[in-house]
JSON list of C-alpha atoms in Angstrom, two decimals:
[
{"chain": "A", "resi": 100, "resn": "MET", "atom": "CA", "xyz": [-18.65, -86.25, 46.01]},
{"chain": "A", "resi": 101, "resn": "LYS", "atom": "CA", "xyz": [-15.12, -85.15, 46.88]},
{"chain": "A", "resi": 102, "resn": "THR", "atom": "CA", "xyz": [-16.24, -81.82, 48.37]},
{"chain": "A", "resi": 103, "resn": "ILE", "atom": "CA", "xyz": [-18.91, -83.46, 50.51]},
{"chain": "A", "resi": 104, "resn": "GLU", "atom": "CA", "xyz": [-16.39, -86.07, 51.69]},
{"chain": "A", "resi": 105, "resn": "ASP", "atom": "CA", "xyz": [-13.85, -83.35, 52.47]},
{"chain": "A", "resi": 106, "resn": "LEU", "atom": "CA", "xyz": [-16.46, -81.51, 54.55]},
{"chain": "A", "resi": 107, "resn": "TYR", "atom": "CA", "xyz": [-17.47, -84.72, 56.32]},
{"chain": "A", "resi": 108, "resn": "TYR", "atom": "CA", "xyz": [-13.92, -85.77, 57.18]},
{"chain": "A", "resi": 109, "resn": "GLY", "atom": "CA", "xyz": [-12.90, -82.26, 58.23]},
{"chain": "A", "resi": 110, "resn": "ASN", "atom": "CA", "xyz": [-10.44, -81.70, 55.39]},
{"chain": "A", "resi": 111, "resn": "LYS", "atom": "CA", "xyz": [-12.26, -78.48, 54.48]},
{"chain": "A", "resi": 112, "resn": "ILE", "atom": "CA", "xyz": [-13.20, -76.16, 57.31]},
{"chain": "A", "resi": 113, "resn": "PRO", "atom": "CA", "xyz": [-15.02, -73.16, 55.81]},
{"chain": "A", "resi": 114, "resn": "SER", "atom": "CA", "xyz": [-14.99, -71.20, 59.05]},
{"chain": "A", "resi": 115, "resn": "GLU", "atom": "CA", "xyz": [-11.19, -71.18, 58.98]},
{"chain": "A", "resi": 116, "resn": "THR", "atom": "CA", "xyz": [-11.08, -69.56, 55.54]},
{"chain": "A", "resi": 117, "resn": "HIS", "atom": "CA", "xyz": [-10.71, -65.80, 55.74]},
{"chain": "A", "resi": 118, "resn": "ILE", "atom": "CA", "xyz": [-12.91, -64.06, 53.23]},
{"chain": "A", "resi": 119, "resn": "VAL", "atom": "CA", "xyz": [-11.54, -60.58, 53.85]},
{"chain": "A", "resi": 120, "resn": "ARG", "atom": "CA", "xyz": [-8.31, -59.65, 52.18]},
{"chain": "A", "resi": 121, "resn": "ARG", "atom": "CA", "xyz": [-5.39, -61.13, 54.09]},
{"chain": "A", "resi": 122, "resn": "LYS", "atom": "CA", "xyz": [-3.48, -57.84, 54.32]},
{"chain": "A", "resi": 123, "resn": "GLN", "atom": "CA", "xyz": [-6.52, -56.06, 55.74]},
{"chain": "A", "resi": 124, "resn": "TRP", "atom": "CA", "xyz": [-7.19, -58.91, 58.20]},
{"chain": "A", "resi": 125, "resn": "LYS", "atom": "CA", "xyz": [-3.56, -59.03, 59.37]},
{"chain": "A", "resi": 126, "resn": "ARG", "atom": "CA", "xyz": [-3.47, -55.25, 59.87]},
{"chain": "A", "resi": 127, "resn": "LEU", "atom": "CA", "xyz": [-6.66, -55.28, 61.94]},
{"chain": "A", "resi": 128, "resn": "PHE", "atom": "CA", "xyz": [-5.48, -58.28, 63.96]},
{"chain": "A", "resi": 129, "resn": "ARG", "atom": "CA", "xyz": [-2.13, -56.60, 64.74]},
{"chain": "A", "resi": 130, "resn": "GLN", "atom": "CA", "xyz": [-3.86, -53.37, 65.77]},
{"chain": "A", "resi": 131, "resn": "SER", "atom": "CA", "xyz": [-6.21, -55.31, 68.01]},
{"chain": "A", "resi": 132, "resn": "ALA", "atom": "CA", "xyz": [-3.33, -57.21, 69.63]},
{"chain": "A", "resi": 133, "resn": "VAL", "atom": "CA", "xyz": [-1.44, -53.98, 70.36]},
{"chain": "A", "resi": 134, "resn": "LEU", "atom": "CA", "xyz": [-4.50, -52.36, 71.94]},
{"chain": "A", "resi": 135, "resn": "GLU", "atom": "CA", "xyz": [-5.23, -55.47, 73.98]},
{"chain": "A", "resi": 136, "resn": "ARG", "atom": "CA", "xyz": [-1.64, -55.65, 75.25]},
{"chain": "A", "resi": 137, "resn": "GLU", "atom": "CA", "xyz": [-1.74, -51.98, 76.28]},
{"chain": "A", "resi": 138, "resn": "LEU", "atom": "CA", "xyz": [-5.05, -52.48, 78.07]},
{"chain": "A", "resi": 139, "resn": "TRP", "atom": "CA", "xyz": [-3.85, -55.68, 79.78]},
{"chain": "A", "resi": 140, "resn": "HIS", "atom": "CA", "xyz": [-0.94, -53.88, 81.46]},
{"chain": "A", "resi": 141, "resn": "THR", "atom": "CA", "xyz": [-3.30, -51.37, 83.07]},
{"chain": "A", "resi": 142, "resn": "MET", "atom": "CA", "xyz": [-5.65, -53.96, 84.59]},
{"chain": "A", "resi": 143, "resn": "THR", "atom": "CA", "xyz": [-5.83, -55.38, 88.07]},
{"chain": "A", "resi": 144, "resn": "ARG", "atom": "CA", "xyz": [-5.89, -59.16, 88.57]},
{"chain": "A", "resi": 145, "resn": "GLU", "atom": "CA", "xyz": [-9.69, -59.12, 89.01]},
{"chain": "A", "resi": 146, "resn": "GLN", "atom": "CA", "xyz": [-10.19, -57.02, 85.89]},
{"chain": "A", "resi": 147, "resn": "LYS", "atom": "CA", "xyz": [-8.04, -59.46, 83.92]},
{"chain": "A", "resi": 148, "resn": "LYS", "atom": "CA", "xyz": [-10.24, -62.36, 85.03]},
{"chain": "A", "resi": 149, "resn": "GLN", "atom": "CA", "xyz": [-13.38, -60.46, 84.01]},
{"chain": "A", "resi": 150, "resn": "TYR", "atom": "CA", "xyz": [-11.81, -59.50, 80.69]},
{"chain": "A", "resi": 151, "resn": "GLU", "atom": "CA", "xyz": [-10.87, -63.12, 79.94]},
{"chain": "A", "resi": 152, "resn": "ALA", "atom": "CA", "xyz": [-14.42, -64.27, 80.78]},
{"chain": "A", "resi": 153, "resn": "CYS", "atom": "CA", "xyz": [-15.81, -61.59, 78.48]},
{"chain": "A", "resi": 154, "resn": "CYS", "atom": "CA", "xyz": [-13.46, -62.68, 75.67]},
{"chain": "A", "resi": 155, "resn": "GLU", "atom": "CA", "xyz": [-14.57, -66.30, 76.09]},
{"chain": "A", "resi": 156, "resn": "LYS", "atom": "CA", "xyz": [-18.23, -65.31, 75.75]},
{"chain": "A", "resi": 157, "resn": "CYS", "atom": "CA", "xyz": [-17.45, -63.18, 72.69]},
{"chain": "A", "resi": 158, "resn": "THR", "atom": "CA", "xyz": [-15.63, -66.14, 71.13]},
{"chain": "A", "resi": 159, "resn": "GLU", "atom": "CA", "xyz": [-18.58, -68.43, 71.83]},
{"chain": "A", "resi": 160, "resn": "ALA", "atom": "CA", "xyz": [-20.97, -65.90, 70.26]},
{"chain": "A", "resi": 161, "resn": "HIS", "atom": "CA", "xyz": [-18.67, -65.51, 67.23]},
{"chain": "A", "resi": 162, "resn": "ASP", "atom": "CA", "xyz": [-18.49, -69.30, 66.80]},
{"chain": "A", "resi": 163, "resn": "LEU", "atom": "CA", "xyz": [-22.30, -69.49, 66.79]},
{"chain": "A", "resi": 164, "resn": "GLU", "atom": "CA", "xyz": [-22.44, -66.68, 64.25]},
{"chain": "A", "resi": 165, "resn": "LEU", "atom": "CA", "xyz": [-19.97, -68.52, 62.00]},
{"chain": "A", "resi": 166, "resn": "LEU", "atom": "CA", "xyz": [-21.99, -71.73, 62.27]},
{"chain": "A", "resi": 167, "resn": "ASP", "atom": "CA", "xyz": [-25.18, -69.86, 61.42]},
{"chain": "A", "resi": 168, "resn": "SER", "atom": "CA", "xyz": [-23.56, -68.18, 58.40]},
{"chain": "A", "resi": 169, "resn": "PHE", "atom": "CA", "xyz": [-22.17, -71.50, 57.17]},
{"chain": "A", "resi": 170, "resn": "THR", "atom": "CA", "xyz": [-25.53, -73.23, 57.61]},
{"chain": "A", "resi": 171, "resn": "LYS", "atom": "CA", "xyz": [-27.42, -70.51, 55.77]},
{"chain": "A", "resi": 172, "resn": "GLY", "atom": "CA", "xyz": [-24.83, -70.47, 52.97]},
{"chain": "A", "resi": 173, "resn": "PHE", "atom": "CA", "xyz": [-24.92, -74.24, 52.65]},
{"chain": "A", "resi": 174, "resn": "CYS", "atom": "CA", "xyz": [-28.73, -74.28, 52.51]},
{"chain": "A", "resi": 175, "resn": "LEU", "atom": "CA", "xyz": [-28.75, -71.53, 49.90]},
{"chain": "A", "resi": 176, "resn": "GLY", "atom": "CA", "xyz": [-26.22, -73.44, 47.82]},
{"chain": "A", "resi": 177, "resn": "MET", "atom": "CA", "xyz": [-28.34, -76.57, 48.02]},
{"chain": "A", "resi": 178, "resn": "ARG", "atom": "CA", "xyz": [-31.46, -74.66, 46.99]},
{"chain": "A", "resi": 179, "resn": "LEU", "atom": "CA", "xyz": [-29.63, -73.17, 44.00]},
{"chain": "A", "resi": 180, "resn": "THR", "atom": "CA", "xyz": [-28.36, -76.62, 43.05]},
{"chain": "A", "resi": 181, "resn": "LEU", "atom": "CA", "xyz": [-31.82, -78.17, 43.27]},
{"chain": "A", "resi": 182, "resn": "GLU", "atom": "CA", "xyz": [-33.35, -75.36, 41.23]},
{"chain": "A", "resi": 183, "resn": "GLY", "atom": "CA", "xyz": [-30.65, -75.84, 38.62]},
{"chain": "A", "resi": 184, "resn": "VAL", "atom": "CA", "xyz": [-31.20, -79.61, 38.46]},
{"chain": "A", "resi": 185, "resn": "PHE", "atom": "CA", "xyz": [-34.97, -79.34, 38.22]},
{"chain": "A", "resi": 186, "resn": "SER", "atom": "CA", "xyz": [-34.90, -76.52, 35.66]},
{"chain": "A", "resi": 187, "resn": "PHE", "atom": "CA", "xyz": [-32.45, -78.56, 33.57]},
{"chain": "A", "resi": 188, "resn": "LYS", "atom": "CA", "xyz": [-34.81, -81.55, 33.48]},
{"chain": "A", "resi": 189, "resn": "LYS", "atom": "CA", "xyz": [-37.77, -79.50, 32.14]}
]
């Protein structure tokens, strides 16, 4: 029950665990930050507002995608567990 309790109390947050290799993730994140900084300096005030709004919507969409992936993975894990329990009892 410890894992379920950890999930319930927020001690484990699967969406905050990076599955990709850390070095690869850090490299891509740094490259993205450099490109964003360069782009930011070329924008007008109005373009910056639009860009920030766009980034917020992308973040919302990404959060929904993470939730969907977690839900599907959790359901699959439960199905595998149930199949294992019921095949063990036969």
